[in-house]
Amino acid sequence: MKEKKSESIRNHLLGPLLILLVVQAAVIAGTVLFGGVSVKLKNNEIHVLSRNTENTRLGLEKETLHHWIVMLNHSAFVSDEIEQILKKNRCSAPDISNDYMLNREIVEQIIEKSIDMLHMSYATGVYFVLNGPAAANSSSDMKAGFYIRSSNPGGYLTDNSSLLMERGLPSVAEKYNIPLDSFWEIGFGKGEDSKNNEFYQKPLKMASQAGISGDEAMKQAYLSPPFRLSPKDMPVITYSVPVILDDGTVVGVWGLEMTLNQLGQILSEKQTNSSFEECWLLGIRNRETKEIVPVIDSGYLYNQYFNEAANITYTDNRKKSISEIESSDGTKWYASINSLDAYANNGVMEKEDWVLVGMARQKDLLAFYNAIRRMLFSAMLVPILFSLLGAFAIGKIVTEPIRRLAGELKGKSGNRGLALKRVHIREIDDLTETIEQLSRDVEQSASKISSILRHANVMIGVFEYADGADQVFCSQSLFEMLGWGTIEEPYRYLEVERFEMLMDQTFTGVRIKGDRVFQSLEMEGGTRWVQVIIDESKAGTTLGVCSDVTADVQEKEKLEWERNFDLLTELYNRRAFREQVEFVMRTQKEKYGAVIMWDLDNLKYINDTYGHDEGDRYLILFADCLKNSFAGRGILARYSGDEFVTYLHGDSKEKIRKDVCDFVKYIQKAALNMEGGYMLPVRVSGGLSWYPDDAAEFETLFNYADFAMYMVKHSVKGNVREFDLDEYTHNSYMLTGSEELNRMLETRDVSFVFQPIVTREGSIYGYELLMRPHFTNLRGIGEVLNLARSQAKLPQIESLTWFAGLKAAAAELEKGHLGETEKLFINSIASVCITEDEQAELEHNFNGLLSRIVIEMTEGEPASRELMERKMDMARKWRGQTAVDDFGTGYNSESVLLHMRPEIVKVDMSLVRQIHKDTKRQMILKNLLDFASSNEICVLAEGVETEEELVFLLNCGIYLFQGYYIARPQIEIRPLDPYIAGKMKELAGKT
């Protein structure tokens, strides 16, 4: 348990008072902050901004949008007038697009009422665009209509003196006494900037695409972004509605205009006064990107912080129901964003809307709220500071006598018979007497403990040193344990200099483990190991405990030796060998190293014949030979029962090879003296791999040496073979695949695929069952057979082929994939055969399939005449057939044909490949066909992969075919590709 840190009386006085004040302040702060007052005050400030923005928006809409919407709702007169003119002139809507006189009549009919509506709308302009030519000689892109601007919005003068015509026919302007503006044009053209024409082109396009009637024209009302009618004209916005006739034809646009100056003046008039600085922005918002493009702004703060901003990005603070903006200089703002009711909620603009934004700096908006918080914190902090000062002063007065007593104690530390002065304060004097009594008790206890430890024969010595002290406390037993002599008293205080000198003389060449120091001391009775534990957990004090750990050290050294060495041979064990070799490989200066695996050839024979005691003597003899040859020049280990391993290093491979050859010659002369005088020679096989040429890390290097030894054991014993990478590449599975092979034979976990065998007419004759093991280290059935052959496990492979193959065929039959007559070709190893018991089990489990069996004699092994006869008997008993597989590649081709008389001969793919180009292959095939024809043997061409090969073989008269061109092996039986079946039938008909 961690010792609690001591505290002064001043801290004890200060603590409770400070806690009381903090609790009081926390109650006040909690009432304000968590009672809802603080939150409500902050939210109220934010609400003021939202309320001011809402009021300003309502005023702005009232003065602008509401007037315009009323005017647009009464714009139906435009389409009515056009309908009457068309009817009067016996014209139709398409005539507007090419009859400029018709357009002029329409314009003159509409302009007067449009001017009246301009005066009533508080707008600065009114316009009408027809989808037709402006004049007889105007270009096709110049649209007819008028655009009239008023310099006295909201006023009404009968003489039209406040009006200017921006677009329209001069004759119409003269008729209504409207002067032409300096930027006047005859009609509405595309111009240089297409964006300046969107105010009428966009509503035309939207209405045409929507295909709505005239009653729904307001659904396509359009409030345009700012633009200039002419490059040097003032910026304006327009609010327009398409003109739609009764038949749904969109013939034009009618709308109102307002200049940005007029809009800014209205915005300034509608702002409400507030207790904080605000600025206003009217803009167009993109809902997806949360960006606002400024149109009109108001307030000096906006020009100061956002004047250069092309757009303003905001984030929503849903918790505070407000938005937040950060200006380019990092100033944070609150923003209340209110959408203008520009489209009467008709959903024309899905991504953009017009918004009014009220903005205020956060520090301005929350100035009153922050002032209240600062005042509250100040009211809490000042009483706490005064209390701290008072407690400090009182504590100093009260603790002064106690400090004097503590100083006196420190000065007399280490003295026996402690006597202290009195300060004439009752409580402190009582404490002084108690300290003196405790000092006497400690002296007595120390004497008793030393006596107990001495009589219990436990060697423990203690010393203690306080930082800044002149003396060090040392127990009596410490002197005896460290050889410093003997003392009579239970303990003694030594001067610091004397203590440090003795320690330096004693602890030389120490071993340090963590916070423990180990030192061996040569005493009269032998070597003594001393352990010193240093404890500095108590601040300012160092405590040392010395104990005699000689017995423990000796026991650990014994365990350490047993952990690293083989008890029988006194060589390294495998774990220690690996550690030693990896260390040497990292640090060796020599150029080469060699790992040599040794395997005793006769150990099992000796154990079985003479007993394990003699086998142990055999192992010890070989270990002694290793020590005599390589001790001091290599690392030696017993790796397992009869396997040893050595690591040699040197500057040349020739030197290491010579040492190994000398050892082999030396071991050939060694023999074990058996009972009766018989000398049993020592025989060993070895495998060697080179560092760093073969591998640079231990695991791989060891595996390579093990592989080389394995190859020796399975070829000519008694030699040492160096690792060969090519041999390992081709045969490594012999070492790594054994476990997988055994697991496969135990669990019978294999799959079979089915490769179709077809007749020349394209019908299925049967399927060859091909084994597919689930291996990681073995590639293909060829390596499986090689490994099984090396381990004498071909009979198990043969049994697995029959049982697992027929089980897979039975499953396909049950699914309905296998027909009732197709043959089942099973590969049988020529040198082995299933037992009679296994044959009986097959007949019991798969009786319904045996008559369809074709036994293929594989060509990987020399055929056994006896086994061949047994397989022929099996086929006859089951009413099945036999076949010779891979004809022309193995041991048995001709002899099997002569003695077996099979029903089918399978021509190997090496003979089929490119046979249509090779006359030698053709000659061999012709001889086979002649022999087969005269002996009623069916020939099956295996490995057909091209159409040319198939055509040639069909012409030769072969009846059965198998190969990738016809069908690949399938995990589940599927019908033959109709194309291939038809192709074969077609080719067979031509031959």
mmCIF file of N, CA, C and O in Angstrom, residues 284-310:
data_model
loop_
_atom_site.group_PDB
_atom_site.id
_atom_site.type_symbol
_atom_site.label_atom_id
_atom_site.label_comp_id
_atom_site.label_asym_id
_atom_site.label_seq_id
_atom_site.Cartn_x
_atom_site.Cartn_y
_atom_site.Cartn_z
ATOM 1 N N ILE A 284 -28.431 34.668 -52.322
ATOM 2 C CA ILE A 284 -28.978 33.440 -52.901
ATOM 3 C C ILE A 284 -28.207 32.277 -52.289
ATOM 4 O O ILE A 284 -26.987 32.199 -52.383
ATOM 5 N N ARG A 285 -28.938 31.345 -51.685
ATOM 6 C CA ARG A 285 -28.319 30.237 -50.958
ATOM 7 C C ARG A 285 -28.399 28.942 -51.771
ATOM 8 O O ARG A 285 -29.424 28.638 -52.360
ATOM 9 N N ASN A 286 -27.305 28.205 -51.737
ATOM 10 C CA ASN A 286 -27.271 26.846 -52.279
ATOM 11 C C ASN A 286 -27.424 25.889 -51.101
ATOM 12 O O ASN A 286 -26.561 25.791 -50.242
ATOM 13 N N ARG A 287 -28.540 25.158 -51.086
ATOM 14 C CA ARG A 287 -28.823 24.309 -49.925
ATOM 15 C C ARG A 287 -27.822 23.156 -49.788
ATOM 16 O O ARG A 287 -27.542 22.701 -48.670
ATOM 17 N N GLU A 288 -27.320 22.661 -50.910
ATOM 18 C CA GLU A 288 -26.432 21.501 -50.837
ATOM 19 C C GLU A 288 -25.066 21.873 -50.289
ATOM 20 O O GLU A 288 -24.526 21.196 -49.431
ATOM 21 N N THR A 289 -24.473 22.946 -50.782
ATOM 22 C CA THR A 289 -23.124 23.337 -50.342
ATOM 23 C C THR A 289 -23.131 24.271 -49.154
ATOM 24 O O THR A 289 -22.082 24.568 -48.593
ATOM 25 N N LYS A 290 -24.334 24.763 -48.752
ATOM 26 C CA LYS A 290 -24.457 25.709 -47.652
ATOM 27 C C LYS A 290 -23.583 26.942 -47.900
ATOM 28 O O LYS A 290 -22.795 27.361 -47.040
ATOM 29 N N GLU A 291 -23.724 27.487 -49.105
ATOM 30 C CA GLU A 291 -23.027 28.709 -49.474
ATOM 31 C C GLU A 291 -24.059 29.759 -49.882
ATOM 32 O O GLU A 291 -25.106 29.434 -50.464
ATOM 33 N N ILE A 292 -23.776 31.010 -49.565
ATOM 34 C CA ILE A 292 -24.663 32.126 -49.884
ATOM 35 C C ILE A 292 -23.896 33.110 -50.765
ATOM 36 O O ILE A 292 -22.803 33.563 -50.403
ATOM 37 N N VAL A 293 -24.472 33.412 -51.933
ATOM 38 C CA VAL A 293 -23.872 34.398 -52.840
ATOM 39 C C VAL A 293 -24.497 35.763 -52.516
ATOM 40 O O VAL A 293 -25.709 35.932 -52.612
ATOM 41 N N PRO A 294 -23.716 36.749 -52.066
ATOM 42 C CA PRO A 294 -24.272 38.054 -51.664
ATOM 43 C C PRO A 294 -24.918 38.788 -52.838
ATOM 44 O O PRO A 294 -24.429 38.750 -53.976
ATOM 45 N N VAL A 295 -26.043 39.431 -52.546
ATOM 46 C CA VAL A 295 -26.720 40.302 -53.508
ATOM 47 C C VAL A 295 -26.713 41.737 -52.997
ATOM 48 O O VAL A 295 -26.241 42.647 -53.676
ATOM 49 N N ILE A 296 -27.284 41.960 -51.813
ATOM 50 C CA ILE A 296 -27.322 43.286 -51.181
ATOM 51 C C ILE A 296 -26.895 43.117 -49.738
ATOM 52 O O ILE A 296 -27.287 42.159 -49.068
ATOM 53 N N ASP A 297 -26.070 44.059 -49.238
ATOM 54 C CA ASP A 297 -25.681 44.031 -47.841
ATOM 55 C C ASP A 297 -25.930 45.391 -47.215
ATOM 56 O O ASP A 297 -26.103 46.401 -47.908
ATOM 57 N N SER A 298 -25.964 45.399 -45.895
ATOM 58 C CA SER A 298 -26.215 46.632 -45.157
ATOM 59 C C SER A 298 -25.453 46.564 -43.848
ATOM 60 O O SER A 298 -25.411 45.518 -43.196
ATOM 61 N N GLY A 299 -24.869 47.674 -43.447
ATOM 62 C CA GLY A 299 -24.126 47.727 -42.200
ATOM 63 C C GLY A 299 -22.633 47.824 -42.448
ATOM 64 O O GLY A 299 -22.088 47.117 -43.296
ATOM 65 N N TYR A 300 -21.962 48.662 -41.677
ATOM 66 C CA TYR A 300 -20.536 48.885 -41.909
ATOM 67 C C TYR A 300 -19.713 47.643 -41.550
ATOM 68 O O TYR A 300 -18.622 47.430 -42.088
ATOM 69 N N LEU A 301 -20.221 46.796 -40.613
ATOM 70 C CA LEU A 301 -19.452 45.610 -40.239
ATOM 71 C C LEU A 301 -19.307 44.637 -41.406
ATOM 72 O O LEU A 301 -18.271 43.971 -41.553
ATOM 73 N N TYR A 302 -20.348 44.587 -42.247
ATOM 74 C CA TYR A 302 -20.262 43.664 -43.389
ATOM 75 C C TYR A 302 -19.142 44.108 -44.336
ATOM 76 O O TYR A 302 -18.331 43.293 -44.794
ATOM 77 N N ASN A 303 -19.083 45.401 -44.629
ATOM 78 C CA ASN A 303 -18.033 45.899 -45.521
ATOM 79 C C ASN A 303 -16.654 45.711 -44.908
ATOM 80 O O ASN A 303 -15.667 45.519 -45.606
ATOM 81 N N GLN A 304 -16.572 45.772 -43.587
ATOM 82 C CA GLN A 304 -15.285 45.633 -42.917
ATOM 83 C C GLN A 304 -14.758 44.198 -42.966
ATOM 84 O O GLN A 304 -13.558 43.971 -43.119
ATOM 85 N N TYR A 305 -15.674 43.190 -42.834
ATOM 86 C CA TYR A 305 -15.247 41.800 -42.701
ATOM 87 C C TYR A 305 -15.487 40.959 -43.961
ATOM 88 O O TYR A 305 -14.783 39.973 -44.193
ATOM 89 N N PHE A 306 -16.525 41.273 -44.759
ATOM 90 C CA PHE A 306 -16.916 40.379 -45.847
ATOM 91 C C PHE A 306 -16.938 41.060 -47.211
ATOM 92 O O PHE A 306 -17.469 40.495 -48.161
ATOM 93 N N ASN A 307 -16.399 42.258 -47.343
ATOM 94 C CA ASN A 307 -16.549 43.024 -48.575
ATOM 95 C C ASN A 307 -15.936 42.310 -49.775
ATOM 96 O O ASN A 307 -16.425 42.409 -50.891
ATOM 97 N N GLU A 308 -14.859 41.565 -49.558
ATOM 98 C CA GLU A 308 -14.159 40.908 -50.663
ATOM 99 C C GLU A 308 -14.641 39.477 -50.907
ATOM 100 O O GLU A 308 -14.167 38.800 -51.811
ATOM 101 N N ALA A 309 -15.586 38.994 -50.096
ATOM 102 C CA ALA A 309 -16.009 37.592 -50.192
ATOM 103 C C ALA A 309 -16.961 37.385 -51.361
ATOM 104 O O ALA A 309 -17.986 38.055 -51.455
ATOM 105 N N ALA A 310 -16.636 36.444 -52.264
ATOM 106 C CA ALA A 310 -17.525 36.121 -53.388
ATOM 107 C C ALA A 310 -18.711 35.296 -52.914
ATOM 108 O O ALA A 310 -19.792 35.357 -53.496
#
